[in-house]
Tab-separated table of C-alpha atoms in Angstrom:
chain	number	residue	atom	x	y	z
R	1	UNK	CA	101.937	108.507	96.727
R	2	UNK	CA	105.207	109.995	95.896
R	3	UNK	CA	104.658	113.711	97.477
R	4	UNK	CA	103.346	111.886	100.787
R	5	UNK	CA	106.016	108.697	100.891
R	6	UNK	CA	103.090	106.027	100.558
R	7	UNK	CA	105.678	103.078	100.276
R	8	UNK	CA	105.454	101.171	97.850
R	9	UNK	CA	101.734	100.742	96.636
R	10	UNK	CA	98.257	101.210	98.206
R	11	UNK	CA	94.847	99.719	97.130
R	12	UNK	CA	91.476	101.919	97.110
R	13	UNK	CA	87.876	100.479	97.136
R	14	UNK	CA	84.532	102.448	97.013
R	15	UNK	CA	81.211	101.305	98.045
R	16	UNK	CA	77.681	102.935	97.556
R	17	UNK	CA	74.443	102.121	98.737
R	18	UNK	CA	76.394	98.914	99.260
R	19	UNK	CA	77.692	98.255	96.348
R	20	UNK	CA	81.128	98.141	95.373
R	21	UNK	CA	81.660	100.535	92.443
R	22	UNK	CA	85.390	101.435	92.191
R	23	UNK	CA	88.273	99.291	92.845
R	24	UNK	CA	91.902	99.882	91.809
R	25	UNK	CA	95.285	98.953	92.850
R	26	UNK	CA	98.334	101.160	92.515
R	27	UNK	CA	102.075	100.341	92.656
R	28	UNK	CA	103.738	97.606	93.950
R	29	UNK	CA	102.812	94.953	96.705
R	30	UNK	CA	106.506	93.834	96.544
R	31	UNK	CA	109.431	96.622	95.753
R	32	UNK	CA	111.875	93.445	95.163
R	33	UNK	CA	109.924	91.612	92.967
R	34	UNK	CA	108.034	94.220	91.804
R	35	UNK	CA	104.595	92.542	91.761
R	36	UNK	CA	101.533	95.510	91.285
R	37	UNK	CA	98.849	95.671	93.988
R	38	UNK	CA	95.551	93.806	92.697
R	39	UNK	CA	92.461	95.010	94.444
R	40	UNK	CA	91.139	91.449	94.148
R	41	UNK	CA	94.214	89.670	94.797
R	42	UNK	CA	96.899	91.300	96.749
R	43	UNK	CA	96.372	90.866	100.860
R	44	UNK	CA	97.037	93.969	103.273
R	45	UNK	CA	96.915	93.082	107.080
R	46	UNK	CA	93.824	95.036	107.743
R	47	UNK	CA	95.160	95.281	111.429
R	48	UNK	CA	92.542	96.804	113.993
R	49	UNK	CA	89.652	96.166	111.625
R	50	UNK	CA	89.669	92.863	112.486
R	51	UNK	CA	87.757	94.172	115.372
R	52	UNK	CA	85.222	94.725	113.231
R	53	UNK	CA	84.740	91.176	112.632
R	54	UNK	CA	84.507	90.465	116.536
R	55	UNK	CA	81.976	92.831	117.293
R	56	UNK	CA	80.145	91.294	114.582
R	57	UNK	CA	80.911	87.726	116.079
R	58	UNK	CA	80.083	89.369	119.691
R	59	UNK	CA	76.766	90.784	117.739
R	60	UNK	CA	75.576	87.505	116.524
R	61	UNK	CA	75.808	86.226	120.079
R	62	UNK	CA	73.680	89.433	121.524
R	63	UNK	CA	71.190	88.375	118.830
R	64	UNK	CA	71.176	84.307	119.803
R	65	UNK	CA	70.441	85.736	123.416
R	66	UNK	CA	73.546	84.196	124.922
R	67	UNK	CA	75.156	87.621	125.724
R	68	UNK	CA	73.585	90.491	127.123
R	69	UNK	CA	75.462	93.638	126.655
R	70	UNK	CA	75.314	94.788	130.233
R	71	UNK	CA	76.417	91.670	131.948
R	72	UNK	CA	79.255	91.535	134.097
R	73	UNK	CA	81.545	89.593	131.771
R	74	UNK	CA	82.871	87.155	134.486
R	75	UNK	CA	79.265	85.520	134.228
R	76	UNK	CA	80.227	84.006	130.582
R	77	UNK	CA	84.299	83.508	131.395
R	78	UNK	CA	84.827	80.174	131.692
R	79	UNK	CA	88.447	79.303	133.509
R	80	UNK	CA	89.464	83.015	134.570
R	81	UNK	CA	87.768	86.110	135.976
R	82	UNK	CA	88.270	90.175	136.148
R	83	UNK	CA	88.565	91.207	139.374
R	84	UNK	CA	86.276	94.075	140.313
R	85	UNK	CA	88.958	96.463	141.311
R	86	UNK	CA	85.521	98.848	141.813
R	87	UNK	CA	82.899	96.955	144.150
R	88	UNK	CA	79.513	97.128	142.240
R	89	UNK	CA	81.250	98.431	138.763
R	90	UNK	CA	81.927	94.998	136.873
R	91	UNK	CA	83.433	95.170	133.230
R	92	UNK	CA	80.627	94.469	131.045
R	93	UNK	CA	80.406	93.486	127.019
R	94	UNK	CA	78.940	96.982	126.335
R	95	UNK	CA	82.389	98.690	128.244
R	96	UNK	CA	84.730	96.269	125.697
R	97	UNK	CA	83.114	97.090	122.771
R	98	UNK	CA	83.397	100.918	123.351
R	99	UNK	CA	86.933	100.349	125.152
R	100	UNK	CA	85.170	102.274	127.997
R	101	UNK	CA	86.278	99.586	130.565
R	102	UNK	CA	88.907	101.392	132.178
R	103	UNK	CA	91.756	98.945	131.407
R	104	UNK	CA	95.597	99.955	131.188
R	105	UNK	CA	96.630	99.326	127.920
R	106	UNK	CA	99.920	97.837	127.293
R	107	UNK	CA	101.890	95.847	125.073
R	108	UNK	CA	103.207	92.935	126.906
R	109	UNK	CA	103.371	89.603	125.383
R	110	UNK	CA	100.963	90.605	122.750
R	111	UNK	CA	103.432	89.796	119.630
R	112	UNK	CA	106.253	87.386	119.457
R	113	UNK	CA	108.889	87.245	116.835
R	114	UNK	CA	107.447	84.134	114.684
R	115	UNK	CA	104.723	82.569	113.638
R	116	UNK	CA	105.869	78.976	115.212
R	117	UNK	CA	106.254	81.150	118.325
R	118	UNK	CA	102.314	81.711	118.642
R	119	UNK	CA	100.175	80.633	121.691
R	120	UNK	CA	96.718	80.977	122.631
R	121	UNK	CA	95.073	84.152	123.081
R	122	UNK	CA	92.914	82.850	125.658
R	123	UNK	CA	96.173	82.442	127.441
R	124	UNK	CA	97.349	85.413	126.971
R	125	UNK	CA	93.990	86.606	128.517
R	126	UNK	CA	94.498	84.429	131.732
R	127	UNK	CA	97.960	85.502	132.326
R	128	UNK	CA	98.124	89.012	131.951
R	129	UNK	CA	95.370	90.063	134.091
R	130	UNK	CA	96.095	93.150	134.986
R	131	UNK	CA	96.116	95.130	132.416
R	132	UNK	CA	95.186	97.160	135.803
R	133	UNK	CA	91.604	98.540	135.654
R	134	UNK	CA	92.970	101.775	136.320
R	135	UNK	CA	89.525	103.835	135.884
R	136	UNK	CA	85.979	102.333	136.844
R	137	UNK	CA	84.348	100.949	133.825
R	138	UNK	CA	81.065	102.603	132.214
R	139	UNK	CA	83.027	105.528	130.359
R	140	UNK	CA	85.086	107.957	132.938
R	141	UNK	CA	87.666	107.230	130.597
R	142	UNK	CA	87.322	105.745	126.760
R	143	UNK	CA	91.000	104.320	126.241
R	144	UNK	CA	91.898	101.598	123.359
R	145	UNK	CA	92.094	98.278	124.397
R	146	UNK	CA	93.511	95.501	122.486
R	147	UNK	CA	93.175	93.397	125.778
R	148	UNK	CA	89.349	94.241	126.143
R	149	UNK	CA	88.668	93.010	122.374
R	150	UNK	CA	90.714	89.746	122.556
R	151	UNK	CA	88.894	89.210	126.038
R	152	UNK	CA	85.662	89.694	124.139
R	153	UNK	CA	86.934	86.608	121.404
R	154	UNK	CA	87.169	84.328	124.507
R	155	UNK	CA	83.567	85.244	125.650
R	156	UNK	CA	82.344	84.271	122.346
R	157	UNK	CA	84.982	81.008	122.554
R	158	UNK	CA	83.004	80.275	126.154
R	159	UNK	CA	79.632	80.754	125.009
R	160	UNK	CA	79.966	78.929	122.062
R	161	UNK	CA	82.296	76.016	122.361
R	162	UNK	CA	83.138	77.097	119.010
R	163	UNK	CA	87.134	77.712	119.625
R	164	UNK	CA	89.546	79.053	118.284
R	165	UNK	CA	88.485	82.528	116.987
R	166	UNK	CA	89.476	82.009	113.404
R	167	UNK	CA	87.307	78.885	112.979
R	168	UNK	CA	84.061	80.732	114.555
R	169	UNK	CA	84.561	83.767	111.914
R	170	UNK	CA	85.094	80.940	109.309
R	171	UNK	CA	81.743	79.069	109.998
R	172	UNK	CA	79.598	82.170	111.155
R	173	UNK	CA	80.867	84.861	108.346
R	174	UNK	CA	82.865	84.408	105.833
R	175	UNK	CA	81.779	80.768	104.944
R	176	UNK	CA	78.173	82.165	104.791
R	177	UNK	CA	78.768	84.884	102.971
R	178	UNK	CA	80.556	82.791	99.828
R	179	UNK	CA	82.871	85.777	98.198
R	180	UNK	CA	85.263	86.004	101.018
R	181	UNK	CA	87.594	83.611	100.013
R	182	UNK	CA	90.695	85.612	100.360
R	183	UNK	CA	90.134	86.663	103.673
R	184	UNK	CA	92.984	84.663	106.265
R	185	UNK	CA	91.885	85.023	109.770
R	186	UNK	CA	94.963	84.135	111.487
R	187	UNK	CA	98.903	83.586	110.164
R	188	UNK	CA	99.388	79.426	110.313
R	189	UNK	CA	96.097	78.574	108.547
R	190	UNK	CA	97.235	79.798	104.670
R	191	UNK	CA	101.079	79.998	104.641
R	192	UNK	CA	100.568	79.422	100.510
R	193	UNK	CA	98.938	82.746	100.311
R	194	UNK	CA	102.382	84.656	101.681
R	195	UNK	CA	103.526	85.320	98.386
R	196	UNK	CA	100.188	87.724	97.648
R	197	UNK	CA	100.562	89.098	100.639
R	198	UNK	CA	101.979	92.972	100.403
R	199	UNK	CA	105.370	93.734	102.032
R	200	UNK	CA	105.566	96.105	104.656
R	201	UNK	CA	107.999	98.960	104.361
R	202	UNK	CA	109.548	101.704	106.624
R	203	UNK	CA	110.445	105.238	104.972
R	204	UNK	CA	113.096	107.039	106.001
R	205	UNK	CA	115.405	108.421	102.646
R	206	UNK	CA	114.321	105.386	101.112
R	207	UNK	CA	112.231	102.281	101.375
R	208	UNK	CA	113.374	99.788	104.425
R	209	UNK	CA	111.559	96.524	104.232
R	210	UNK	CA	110.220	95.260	107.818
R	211	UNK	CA	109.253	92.542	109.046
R	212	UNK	CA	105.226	91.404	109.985
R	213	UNK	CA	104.219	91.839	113.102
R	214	UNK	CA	102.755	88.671	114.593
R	215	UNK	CA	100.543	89.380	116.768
R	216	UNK	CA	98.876	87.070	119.583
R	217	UNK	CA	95.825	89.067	120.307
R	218	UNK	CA	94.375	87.781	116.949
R	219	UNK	CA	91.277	89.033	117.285
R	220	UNK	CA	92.218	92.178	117.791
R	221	UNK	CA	94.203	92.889	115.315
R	222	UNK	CA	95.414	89.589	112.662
R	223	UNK	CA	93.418	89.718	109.750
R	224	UNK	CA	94.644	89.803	106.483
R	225	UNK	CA	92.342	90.815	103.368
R	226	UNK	CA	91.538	92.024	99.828
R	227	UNK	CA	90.139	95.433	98.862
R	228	UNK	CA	87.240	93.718	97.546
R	229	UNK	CA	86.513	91.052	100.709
R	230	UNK	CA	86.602	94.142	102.675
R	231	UNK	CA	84.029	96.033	100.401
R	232	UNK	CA	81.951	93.272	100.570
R	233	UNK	CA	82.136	93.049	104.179
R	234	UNK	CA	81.479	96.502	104.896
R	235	UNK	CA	79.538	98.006	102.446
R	236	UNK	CA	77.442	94.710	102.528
R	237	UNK	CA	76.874	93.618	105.569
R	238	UNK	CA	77.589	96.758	107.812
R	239	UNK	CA	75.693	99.323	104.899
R	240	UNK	CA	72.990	97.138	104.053
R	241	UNK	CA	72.095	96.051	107.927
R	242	UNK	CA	73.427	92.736	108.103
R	243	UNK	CA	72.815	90.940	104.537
R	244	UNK	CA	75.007	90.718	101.756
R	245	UNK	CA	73.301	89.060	98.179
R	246	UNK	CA	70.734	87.187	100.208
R	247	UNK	CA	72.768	86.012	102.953
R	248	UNK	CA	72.028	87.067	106.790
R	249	UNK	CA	74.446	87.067	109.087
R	250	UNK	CA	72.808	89.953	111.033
R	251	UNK	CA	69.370	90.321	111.417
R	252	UNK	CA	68.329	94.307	110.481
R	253	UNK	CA	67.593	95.526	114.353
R	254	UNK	CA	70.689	94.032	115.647
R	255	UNK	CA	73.094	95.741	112.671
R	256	UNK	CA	71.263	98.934	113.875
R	257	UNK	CA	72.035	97.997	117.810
R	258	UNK	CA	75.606	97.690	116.739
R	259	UNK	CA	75.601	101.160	114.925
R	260	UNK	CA	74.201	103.342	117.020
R	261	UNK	CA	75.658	105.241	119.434
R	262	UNK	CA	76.510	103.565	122.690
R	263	UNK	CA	78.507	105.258	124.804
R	264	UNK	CA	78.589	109.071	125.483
R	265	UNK	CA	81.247	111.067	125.012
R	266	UNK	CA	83.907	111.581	128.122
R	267	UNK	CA	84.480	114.944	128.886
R	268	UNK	CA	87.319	117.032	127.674
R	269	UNK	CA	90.857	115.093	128.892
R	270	UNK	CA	89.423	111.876	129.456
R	271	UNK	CA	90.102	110.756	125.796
R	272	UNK	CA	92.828	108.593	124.864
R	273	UNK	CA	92.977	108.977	121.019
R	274	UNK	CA	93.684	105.128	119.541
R	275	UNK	CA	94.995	105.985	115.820
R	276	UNK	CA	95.604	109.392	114.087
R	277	UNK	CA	95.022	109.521	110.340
């Protein structure tokens, strides 16, 4: 951590065979205060894993029968549509999930500075159409998409008349699943757990602490989590094909639908790389 400028602590966690076998925290969650990271107690924003948790919410929807993958999406929108910049080519489920829909990504309006400052995400959907569909969907071009995965939450809002996003991931996967308790989908609904939440940090010649992000697009990118909820979560349910200790929340062909591959690779300069580790 020192030779590479990790500021100031990181948390590890280890699954096999979907089962979490190594868990360890190391330094400090808080430089000030000097608390230690806890694997089972100290929350990281997991950031654009919370996807993960959509695509399983999208997932469970595929399974019900209420979405079908290849379906232009403006046949489960509700009070808003894409237009179909390319006659015949509509933006389908299948093009959000693989961010193959040919949207412009941009970062307008998708954070504001405080918490109290937050709106809807649905309305952030209706009012900043474009992002331009500057390629024809179906994979010319895979580029990231925060848009096209918060567009995806208020599919699943539509279809279900379960709204908002947070309380739909409450009833339909952590509340099934039991052990998740530490997991906070969005930042008003546990403002007691701020104090176990680690502090973020810019490194320069020395630690700078920053503020959170606070993002809009919740369900792209909000969720905050333990090392261990996030074991559980993925070396339970997404290892083990949809069941963690007993408890279904994907059935075993649709956890294998949502692994496999879906979308072909584009060809050489028609990738937009999202993250670099």
């Amino acid at each position: 951590m020192t030779k590479y400028n990790i500021p100031p602590g990181a948390v590890v966690a280890v699954v096999a065979d979907g089962e979490l076998v190594y868990a360890k925290g190391y330094g400090y969650a808080d430089i000030e205060t000097q608390s230690p990271v806890n694997p089972e107690e100290t929350l990281f924003h997991v950031g654009s894993i919370t996807k993960l948790f959509t695509w399983t919410c999208v997932m469970q929807q595929v399974e019900a029968g209420t979405i079908d993958l290849d379906a232009d999406v403006n046949t489960y929108l509700k009070d808003f549509s894409i237009p179909e910049t390319y006659p015949g080519k509509p933006v389908t489920m299948r093009h959000l999930m693989t961010h193959s829909a040919g949207f412009e990504e941009m970062e307008v309006h998708f954070a504001v500075a405080e918490p109290a400052d937050l709106y809807s995400y649905r309305i952030y959907c209706r009012e900043n159409i474009p992002p331009a569909l500057v390629y024809p969907p179906g994979g010319t071009v895979s580029s990231y998409s925060n848009y096209g995965t918060t567009l995806a939450a208020v599919i699943v809002e539509d279809i279900t008349g379960i709204p908002p996003y947070d309380h739909y991931v409450q009833e339909n996967i952590l509340g099934p699943l039991g052990g998740m308790k530490d997991t906070i989908v969005s930042y008003p609904e546990a403002p007691e757990q701020d104090e176990n939440t680690a502090s973020g940090y810019h490194y320069t010649s020395a630690n700078i602490a920053v503020p959170d992000t606070v993002f809009v697009i919740g369900p792209a990118g909000t969720i905050s989590s333990t090392a261990t909820d996030m074991a559980k979560f993925v070396g339970g349910v997404h290892m083990e094909n949809g069941t963690l200790n007993g408890v279904q929340i994907l059935a075993p062909e649709t956890a294998r639908l949502m692994h496999a591959p879906a979308l072909q690779r584009p060809p050489p300069g028609k990738q937009h790389v999202p993250w670099v580790l």
